[in-house]
mmCIF file of C-alpha atoms in Angstrom:
data_model
loop_
_atom_site.group_PDB
_atom_site.id
_atom_site.type_symbol
_atom_site.label_atom_id
_atom_site.label_comp_id
_atom_site.label_asym_id
_atom_site.label_seq_id
_atom_site.Cartn_x
_atom_site.Cartn_y
_atom_site.Cartn_z
ATOM 1 C CA MET E 23 -35.872 -14.607 15.008
ATOM 2 C CA THR E 24 -39.059 -15.795 16.558
ATOM 3 C CA PRO E 25 -38.740 -16.282 20.223
ATOM 4 C CA THR E 26 -40.142 -20.192 21.307
ATOM 5 C CA GLU E 27 -43.289 -21.059 23.074
ATOM 6 C CA THR E 28 -41.940 -21.496 26.021
ATOM 7 C CA VAL E 29 -40.458 -17.799 26.194
ATOM 8 C CA VAL E 30 -43.831 -16.503 24.302
ATOM 9 C CA ALA E 31 -45.966 -18.163 27.578
ATOM 10 C CA ALA E 32 -44.330 -16.212 29.945
ATOM 11 C CA TRP E 33 -45.305 -12.834 27.936
ATOM 12 C CA ARG E 34 -49.517 -12.416 29.065
ATOM 13 C CA GLY E 35 -49.486 -10.168 31.256
ATOM 14 C CA ARG E 36 -46.719 -7.759 30.568
ATOM 15 C CA ASP E 37 -46.984 -4.560 28.693
ATOM 16 C CA ALA E 38 -46.392 -4.065 24.807
ATOM 17 C CA VAL E 39 -44.187 -1.715 24.119
ATOM 18 C CA ASP E 40 -43.449 -0.491 20.726
ATOM 19 C CA SER E 41 -40.043 0.302 18.857
ATOM 20 C CA ASP E 42 -39.675 3.910 20.851
ATOM 21 C CA GLY E 43 -40.742 2.180 24.103
ATOM 22 C CA GLU E 44 -44.011 3.565 24.189
ATOM 23 C CA THR E 45 -46.522 1.719 26.119
ATOM 24 C CA ILE E 46 -49.246 0.242 23.679
ATOM 25 C CA GLY E 47 -51.292 -2.186 26.060
ATOM 26 C CA THR E 48 -51.185 -5.024 27.988
ATOM 27 C CA ILE E 49 -50.554 -8.810 26.280
ATOM 28 C CA GLU E 50 -53.617 -10.278 27.058
ATOM 29 C CA GLU E 51 -52.811 -13.813 24.507
ATOM 30 C CA ILE E 52 -50.779 -15.505 22.390
ATOM 31 C CA TYR E 53 -52.473 -17.088 19.130
ATOM 32 C CA MET E 54 -50.150 -19.473 18.094
ATOM 33 C CA ASP E 55 -49.945 -21.208 14.464
ATOM 34 C CA ALA E 56 -52.209 -24.535 13.978
ATOM 35 C CA GLU E 57 -49.940 -26.493 11.970
ATOM 36 C CA THR E 58 -46.863 -25.438 12.826
ATOM 37 C CA GLY E 59 -48.067 -24.994 16.569
ATOM 38 C CA LYS E 60 -45.659 -21.820 17.079
ATOM 39 C CA PRO E 61 -46.241 -18.130 18.793
ATOM 40 C CA GLU E 62 -47.931 -16.193 15.979
ATOM 41 C CA TRP E 63 -49.393 -13.279 17.254
ATOM 42 C CA LEU E 64 -49.566 -11.260 20.452
ATOM 43 C CA ALA E 65 -53.513 -10.106 21.623
ATOM 44 C CA VAL E 66 -52.628 -6.745 23.308
ATOM 45 C CA LYS E 67 -55.260 -4.807 25.067
ATOM 46 C CA THR E 68 -55.567 -0.743 23.654
ATOM 47 C CA GLY E 69 -57.814 2.007 24.021
ATOM 48 C CA MET E 70 -59.701 3.050 27.362
ATOM 49 C CA PHE E 71 -60.679 1.293 30.158
ATOM 50 C CA GLY E 72 -58.309 -2.055 27.504
ATOM 51 C CA SER E 73 -62.093 -1.971 26.142
ATOM 52 C CA LYS E 74 -59.370 -2.920 22.182
ATOM 53 C CA VAL E 75 -58.034 -6.067 21.262
ATOM 54 C CA SER E 76 -55.523 -5.754 18.114
ATOM 55 C CA PHE E 77 -53.116 -8.138 17.319
ATOM 56 C CA ILE E 78 -49.668 -7.800 17.068
ATOM 57 C CA PRO E 79 -47.489 -9.938 15.519
ATOM 58 C CA ILE E 80 -44.853 -12.341 17.185
ATOM 59 C CA ALA E 81 -41.578 -12.178 14.544
ATOM 60 C CA GLU E 82 -39.025 -9.829 15.656
ATOM 61 C CA ALA E 83 -40.512 -9.494 19.395
ATOM 62 C CA GLY E 84 -37.856 -8.833 22.003
ATOM 63 C CA GLU E 85 -37.611 -9.083 26.216
ATOM 64 C CA ALA E 86 -36.760 -5.637 26.645
ATOM 65 C CA ASN E 87 -36.547 -4.689 30.643
ATOM 66 C CA GLY E 88 -39.359 -6.812 32.254
ATOM 67 C CA ASP E 89 -41.705 -5.246 28.529
ATOM 68 C CA VAL E 90 -42.423 -6.791 25.241
ATOM 69 C CA ARG E 91 -40.909 -5.126 22.555
ATOM 70 C CA VAL E 92 -42.310 -4.978 18.558
ATOM 71 C CA PRO E 93 -41.050 -3.094 15.598
ATOM 72 C CA PHE E 94 -43.265 -1.140 15.415
ATOM 73 C CA ASP E 95 -44.826 2.137 16.286
ATOM 74 C CA LYS E 96 -48.771 2.684 18.958
ATOM 75 C CA GLN E 97 -50.472 4.098 16.032
ATOM 76 C CA GLN E 98 -49.438 1.714 13.665
ATOM 77 C CA VAL E 99 -50.843 -0.779 16.430
ATOM 78 C CA LYS E 100 -53.634 0.537 16.898
ATOM 79 C CA ASP E 101 -54.294 1.126 13.396
ATOM 80 C CA ALA E 102 -54.971 -2.035 12.656
ATOM 81 C CA PRO E 103 -57.417 -3.916 10.805
ATOM 82 C CA LYS E 104 -59.801 -5.221 13.224
ATOM 83 C CA ALA E 105 -59.894 -8.569 14.145
ATOM 84 C CA GLU E 106 -62.210 -10.279 16.628
ATOM 85 C CA ALA E 107 -60.699 -11.609 20.243
ATOM 86 C CA ASP E 108 -62.748 -14.675 18.948
ATOM 87 C CA GLY E 109 -60.068 -17.608 20.248
ATOM 88 C CA GLU E 110 -59.147 -17.725 16.118
ATOM 89 C CA LEU E 111 -58.026 -15.800 12.912
ATOM 90 C CA SER E 112 -58.998 -16.360 10.066
ATOM 91 C CA GLN E 113 -57.153 -16.775 6.943
ATOM 92 C CA GLU E 114 -58.762 -13.372 5.833
ATOM 93 C CA GLU E 115 -57.968 -12.045 9.131
ATOM 94 C CA GLU E 116 -54.359 -12.607 9.115
ATOM 95 C CA ALA E 117 -53.931 -11.552 5.142
ATOM 96 C CA GLY E 118 -55.096 -8.600 6.345
ATOM 97 C CA LEU E 119 -53.220 -7.717 9.192
ATOM 98 C CA TYR E 120 -49.544 -9.103 7.650
ATOM 99 C CA ARG E 121 -50.504 -6.728 5.267
ATOM 100 C CA HIS E 122 -51.152 -3.831 6.975
ATOM 101 C CA TYR E 123 -47.761 -4.785 8.403
ATOM 102 C CA GLY E 124 -45.850 -4.986 5.821
ATOM 103 C CA LEU E 125 -44.962 -8.395 5.832
ATOM 104 C CA ASP E 126 -45.359 -11.893 3.887
ATOM 105 C CA TYR E 127 -48.112 -13.765 3.915
ATOM 106 C CA SER E 128 -49.075 -17.126 2.265
ATOM 107 C CA GLU E 129 -52.643 -18.494 0.993
ATOM 108 C CA ALA E 130 -51.029 -21.563 2.290
ATOM 109 C CA GLN E 131 -51.069 -20.376 5.726
ATOM 110 C CA SER E 132 -53.382 -21.990 8.248
ATOM 111 C CA ASP E 133 -55.644 -20.197 10.434
ATOM 112 C CA SER E 134 -53.803 -18.897 14.201
ATOM 113 C CA GLY E 135 -56.106 -19.573 17.359
ATOM 114 C CA LEU E 136 -55.265 -20.046 20.897
ATOM 115 C CA PRO E 137 -53.218 -23.632 21.948
ATOM 116 C CA GLU E 138 -55.631 -26.296 22.817
ATOM 117 C CA GLY E 139 -57.366 -26.152 26.177
ATOM 118 C CA GLN E 140 -57.861 -22.282 25.784
ATOM 119 C CA GLY E 141 -60.016 -19.444 24.841
ATOM 120 C CA ASN E 142 -62.820 -17.904 25.605
ATOM 121 C CA GLY E 143 -64.852 -20.510 26.797
ATOM 122 C CA ARG E 144 -67.177 -21.256 23.588
ATOM 123 C CA GLN E 145 -67.385 -25.274 22.403
ATOM 124 C CA GLU E 146 -67.239 -26.041 19.265
ATOM 125 C CA THR E 147 -70.501 -26.534 17.396
ATOM 126 C CA SER E 148 -71.612 -30.174 16.554
ATOM 127 C CA PRO E 149 -72.507 -31.239 12.902
ATOM 128 C CA GLY E 150 -76.158 -31.365 13.865
ATOM 129 C CA THR E 151 -76.497 -27.989 15.500
ATOM 130 C CA VAL E 152 -74.387 -25.778 12.235
ATOM 131 C CA GLY E 153 -76.701 -24.050 9.990
ATOM 132 C CA ARG E 154 -76.299 -22.440 6.115
ATOM 133 C CA ASP E 155 -75.166 -19.461 6.415
ATOM 134 C CA THR E 156 -75.393 -17.786 2.961
ATOM 135 C CA SER E 157 -73.134 -14.455 4.090
ATOM 136 C CA GLY E 158 -70.212 -15.906 5.371
ATOM 137 C CA PRO E 159 -68.598 -19.446 7.220
ATOM 138 C CA THR E 160 -71.152 -22.243 8.668
ATOM 139 C CA THR E 161 -72.278 -21.345 12.201
ATOM 140 C CA ASP E 162 -74.533 -22.598 14.360
ATOM 141 C CA ASP E 163 -78.172 -21.958 14.464
ATOM 142 C CA ALA E 164 -78.407 -18.581 16.012
ATOM 143 C CA MET E 165 -77.201 -14.774 15.827
ATOM 144 C CA THR E 166 -75.523 -13.192 17.675
ATOM 145 C CA ARG E 167 -76.714 -9.660 18.934
ATOM 146 C CA SER E 168 -74.335 -7.016 19.851
ATOM 147 C CA GLU E 169 -74.202 -3.446 20.776
ATOM 148 C CA GLU E 170 -71.326 -0.921 21.312
ATOM 149 C CA GLU E 171 -71.563 0.603 24.847
ATOM 150 C CA LEU E 172 -69.706 4.255 25.484
ATOM 151 C CA ARG E 173 -67.501 4.374 28.281
ATOM 152 C CA VAL E 174 -66.293 7.855 30.219
ATOM 153 C CA GLY E 175 -63.200 8.716 31.233
ATOM 154 C CA LYS E 176 -61.133 11.262 33.049
ATOM 155 C CA SER E 177 -58.250 12.626 32.612
ATOM 156 C CA SER E 178 -56.948 15.560 34.995
ATOM 157 C CA ARG E 179 -54.301 17.988 33.035
ATOM 158 C CA GLU E 180 -53.371 21.742 33.494
ATOM 159 C CA ARG E 181 -55.789 24.833 33.132
ATOM 160 C CA GLY E 182 -53.758 27.708 34.370
ATOM 161 C CA ARG E 183 -52.054 29.006 36.808
ATOM 162 C CA ALA E 184 -52.675 31.672 39.733
ATOM 163 C CA ARG E 185 -49.427 33.493 41.792
ATOM 164 C CA LEU E 186 -49.266 35.755 44.358
ATOM 165 C CA ARG E 187 -47.138 39.098 43.278
ATOM 166 C CA LYS E 188 -46.546 41.508 46.232
ATOM 167 C CA TYR E 189 -45.281 45.486 45.040
ATOM 168 C CA VAL E 190 -44.659 48.383 46.632
ATOM 169 C CA VAL E 191 -46.289 51.424 46.414
ATOM 170 C CA THR E 192 -46.668 55.139 47.855
ATOM 171 C CA GLU E 193 -49.574 57.234 48.798
ATOM 172 C CA GLN E 194 -49.811 60.127 50.918
ATOM 173 C CA VAL E 195 -50.960 60.317 54.126
ATOM 174 C CA GLN E 196 -52.069 63.078 56.513
ATOM 175 C CA LYS E 197 -52.695 63.817 60.244
ATOM 176 C CA THR E 198 -53.379 66.534 61.911
ATOM 177 C CA VAL E 199 -51.125 67.025 65.434
ATOM 178 C CA PRO E 200 -51.975 69.586 67.890
ATOM 179 C CA VAL E 201 -48.479 71.788 68.854
ATOM 180 C CA GLN E 202 -47.883 74.668 71.608
ATOM 181 C CA ARG E 203 -45.744 77.670 71.668
ATOM 182 C CA GLU E 204 -45.133 79.917 74.710
ATOM 183 C CA GLU E 205 -45.914 83.971 73.934
ATOM 184 C CA VAL E 206 -45.185 86.981 75.791
ATOM 185 C CA ARG E 207 -48.277 88.484 77.769
ATOM 186 C CA VAL E 208 -47.019 91.783 79.150
ATOM 187 C CA GLU E 209 -48.854 91.719 82.182
ATOM 188 C CA ARG E 210 -49.055 95.241 84.470
ATOM 189 C CA GLU E 211 -50.166 95.531 88.213
ATOM 190 C CA PRO E 212 -50.517 98.454 90.586
ATOM 191 C CA ILE E 213 -47.845 99.273 93.655
ATOM 192 C CA THR E 214 -49.735 98.437 96.414
ATOM 193 C CA HIS E 215 -48.658 98.078 99.871
ATOM 194 C CA ALA E 216 -48.219 94.177 99.597
ATOM 195 C CA ASN E 217 -45.534 94.728 96.439
ATOM 196 C CA VAL E 218 -43.882 98.408 97.423
ATOM 197 C CA GLY E 219 -41.422 96.396 98.881
ATOM 198 C CA ASP E 220 -40.162 95.209 95.718
ATOM 199 C CA ALA E 221 -40.637 97.958 94.246
ATOM 200 C CA THR E 222 -38.808 99.451 95.847
ATOM 201 C CA ALA E 223 -35.542 97.616 96.065
ATOM 202 C CA GLY E 224 -33.785 99.074 93.131
ATOM 203 C CA PRO E 225 -32.225 101.927 92.409
ATOM 204 C CA ALA E 226 -34.744 104.953 92.034
ATOM 205 C CA ILE E 227 -33.673 105.949 88.135
ATOM 206 C CA SER E 228 -32.387 102.993 86.120
ATOM 207 C CA GLU E 229 -31.908 101.384 82.600
ATOM 208 C CA GLU E 230 -32.427 97.388 82.575
ATOM 209 C CA GLU E 231 -33.428 94.899 80.552
ATOM 210 C CA HIS E 232 -35.126 91.575 81.848
ATOM 211 C CA GLU E 233 -34.830 88.481 78.942
ATOM 212 C CA VAL E 234 -37.947 84.934 79.375
ATOM 213 C CA VAL E 235 -37.057 82.668 76.731
ATOM 214 C CA LEU E 236 -40.458 81.354 74.955
ATOM 215 C CA HIS E 237 -40.792 77.326 73.904
ATOM 216 C CA GLU E 238 -42.919 75.851 71.771
ATOM 217 C CA GLU E 239 -43.736 71.886 70.136
ATOM 218 C CA GLU E 240 -42.133 70.975 66.698
ATOM 219 C CA VAL E 241 -43.571 67.542 64.690
ATOM 220 C CA ILE E 242 -41.270 65.006 64.715
ATOM 221 C CA THR E 243 -42.266 61.835 62.021
ATOM 222 C CA GLU E 244 -41.742 58.450 62.601
ATOM 223 C CA LYS E 245 -42.053 55.311 59.720
ATOM 224 C CA ARG E 246 -41.986 51.550 60.678
ATOM 225 C CA ALA E 247 -43.151 48.545 59.388
ATOM 226 C CA VAL E 248 -46.171 46.670 60.879
ATOM 227 C CA PRO E 249 -46.807 42.946 59.486
ATOM 228 C CA LYS E 250 -51.046 43.571 58.961
ATOM 229 C CA GLU E 251 -51.840 40.143 57.698
ATOM 230 C CA ARG E 252 -51.136 36.852 56.110
ATOM 231 C CA VAL E 253 -52.308 36.133 53.000
ATOM 232 C CA ARG E 254 -51.832 32.423 50.583
ATOM 233 C CA LEU E 255 -53.140 30.830 47.660
ATOM 234 C CA ASP E 256 -55.714 28.126 47.912
ATOM 235 C CA LYS E 257 -57.479 26.238 46.556
ATOM 236 C CA ASP E 258 -61.223 24.196 45.896
ATOM 237 C CA THR E 259 -62.819 21.721 43.238
ATOM 238 C CA VAL E 260 -65.738 23.096 41.643
ATOM 239 C CA THR E 261 -67.543 20.551 40.124
ATOM 240 C CA GLU E 262 -69.197 20.896 36.947
ATOM 241 C CA ASP E 263 -71.372 18.363 34.456
ATOM 242 C CA HIS E 264 -70.210 18.325 30.969
ATOM 243 C CA THR E 265 -72.294 16.282 28.361
ATOM 244 C CA ILE E 266 -70.856 14.891 25.777
ATOM 245 C CA SER E 267 -72.539 12.929 22.365
ATOM 246 C CA GLU E 268 -70.806 10.125 20.828
ATOM 247 C CA GLU E 269 -72.106 7.953 18.019
ATOM 248 C CA VAL E 270 -72.792 3.425 19.029
ATOM 249 C CA ARG E 271 -73.492 1.442 16.927
ATOM 250 C CA LYS E 272 -75.724 -1.771 17.524
ATOM 251 C CA GLU E 273 -77.392 -4.233 15.933
ATOM 252 C CA GLN E 274 -80.119 -5.487 14.471
ATOM 253 C CA ILE E 275 -81.852 -8.967 13.933
ATOM 254 C CA GLU E 276 -84.935 -8.599 11.374
ATOM 255 C CA ALA E 277 -86.669 -11.964 9.799
ATOM 256 C CA ASP E 278 -87.503 -12.293 6.193
ATOM 257 C CA GLY E 279 -90.577 -14.740 4.613
ATOM 258 C CA ASP E 280 -93.141 -16.233 7.031
ATOM 259 C CA THR E 281 -91.930 -16.394 10.414
ATOM 260 C CA ALA E 282 -93.972 -15.505 13.766
ATOM 261 C CA ASP E 283 -92.149 -13.589 16.366
ATOM 262 C CA THR E 284 -92.104 -15.689 19.478
ATOM 263 C CA ARG E 285 -91.028 -13.377 21.958
ATOM 264 C CA GLY E 286 -93.662 -13.063 24.560
ATOM 265 C CA ARG E 287 -96.207 -16.486 23.789
ATOM 266 C CA ARG E 288 -97.603 -19.117 26.348
ATOM 267 C CA ASP E 289 -99.378 -21.869 25.761
ATOM 268 C CA ARG E 290 -102.801 -22.101 27.218
#
């Protein structure tokens, strides 16, 4: 069931989402049927920076959590035939859109457009200023030349990961340590007047033993963990220039027949 004009009027500025809930774009305008005055098309800004306007039938659209859900997927909307968002859809544009969305269309249907008083600010041309257009509908006495402009945006994506990992290795360490030990040295001294008393204090002839304790140093090792440094990961931002190449179209206007280029002329 097609929503009423009162309900649809509040949809301007809301997000349009597809049948899976994925955002398609922002609803810019509502196009009405010229005969019945009922809402017929949603004009939705899509593409990068909202630079493109896609048309979606309002039939079976409805509100869902503050958004407007349509029964079509996002890719189908993006692939819809191009139609100029100039305030009015012609019968040819409507027929192509209806076919794309798999809906019935009758040639008896009138053109669709914005409600009276809304649009893109263009003035209707009066009968005195229309020209004879051999390639399409009647227009005024001038052509509009347009060009495509390339807009470039940036998005962030993951390019890789870095991590710190700590593991244990074993290495051989050598150190030279001086150690001391005691050794016996035999000293002999002659009997003198100074030591004769000690020399004759014992028996004249006897057997004896004297014992000396010898000492030496031994190497003792001990290991302990000592903090040496702190290591962490940090990030630097590096700026590089990337050159992209895209094709853009622009219109050229040439004059045929007996014409004069008045650019840059002035009366003298």
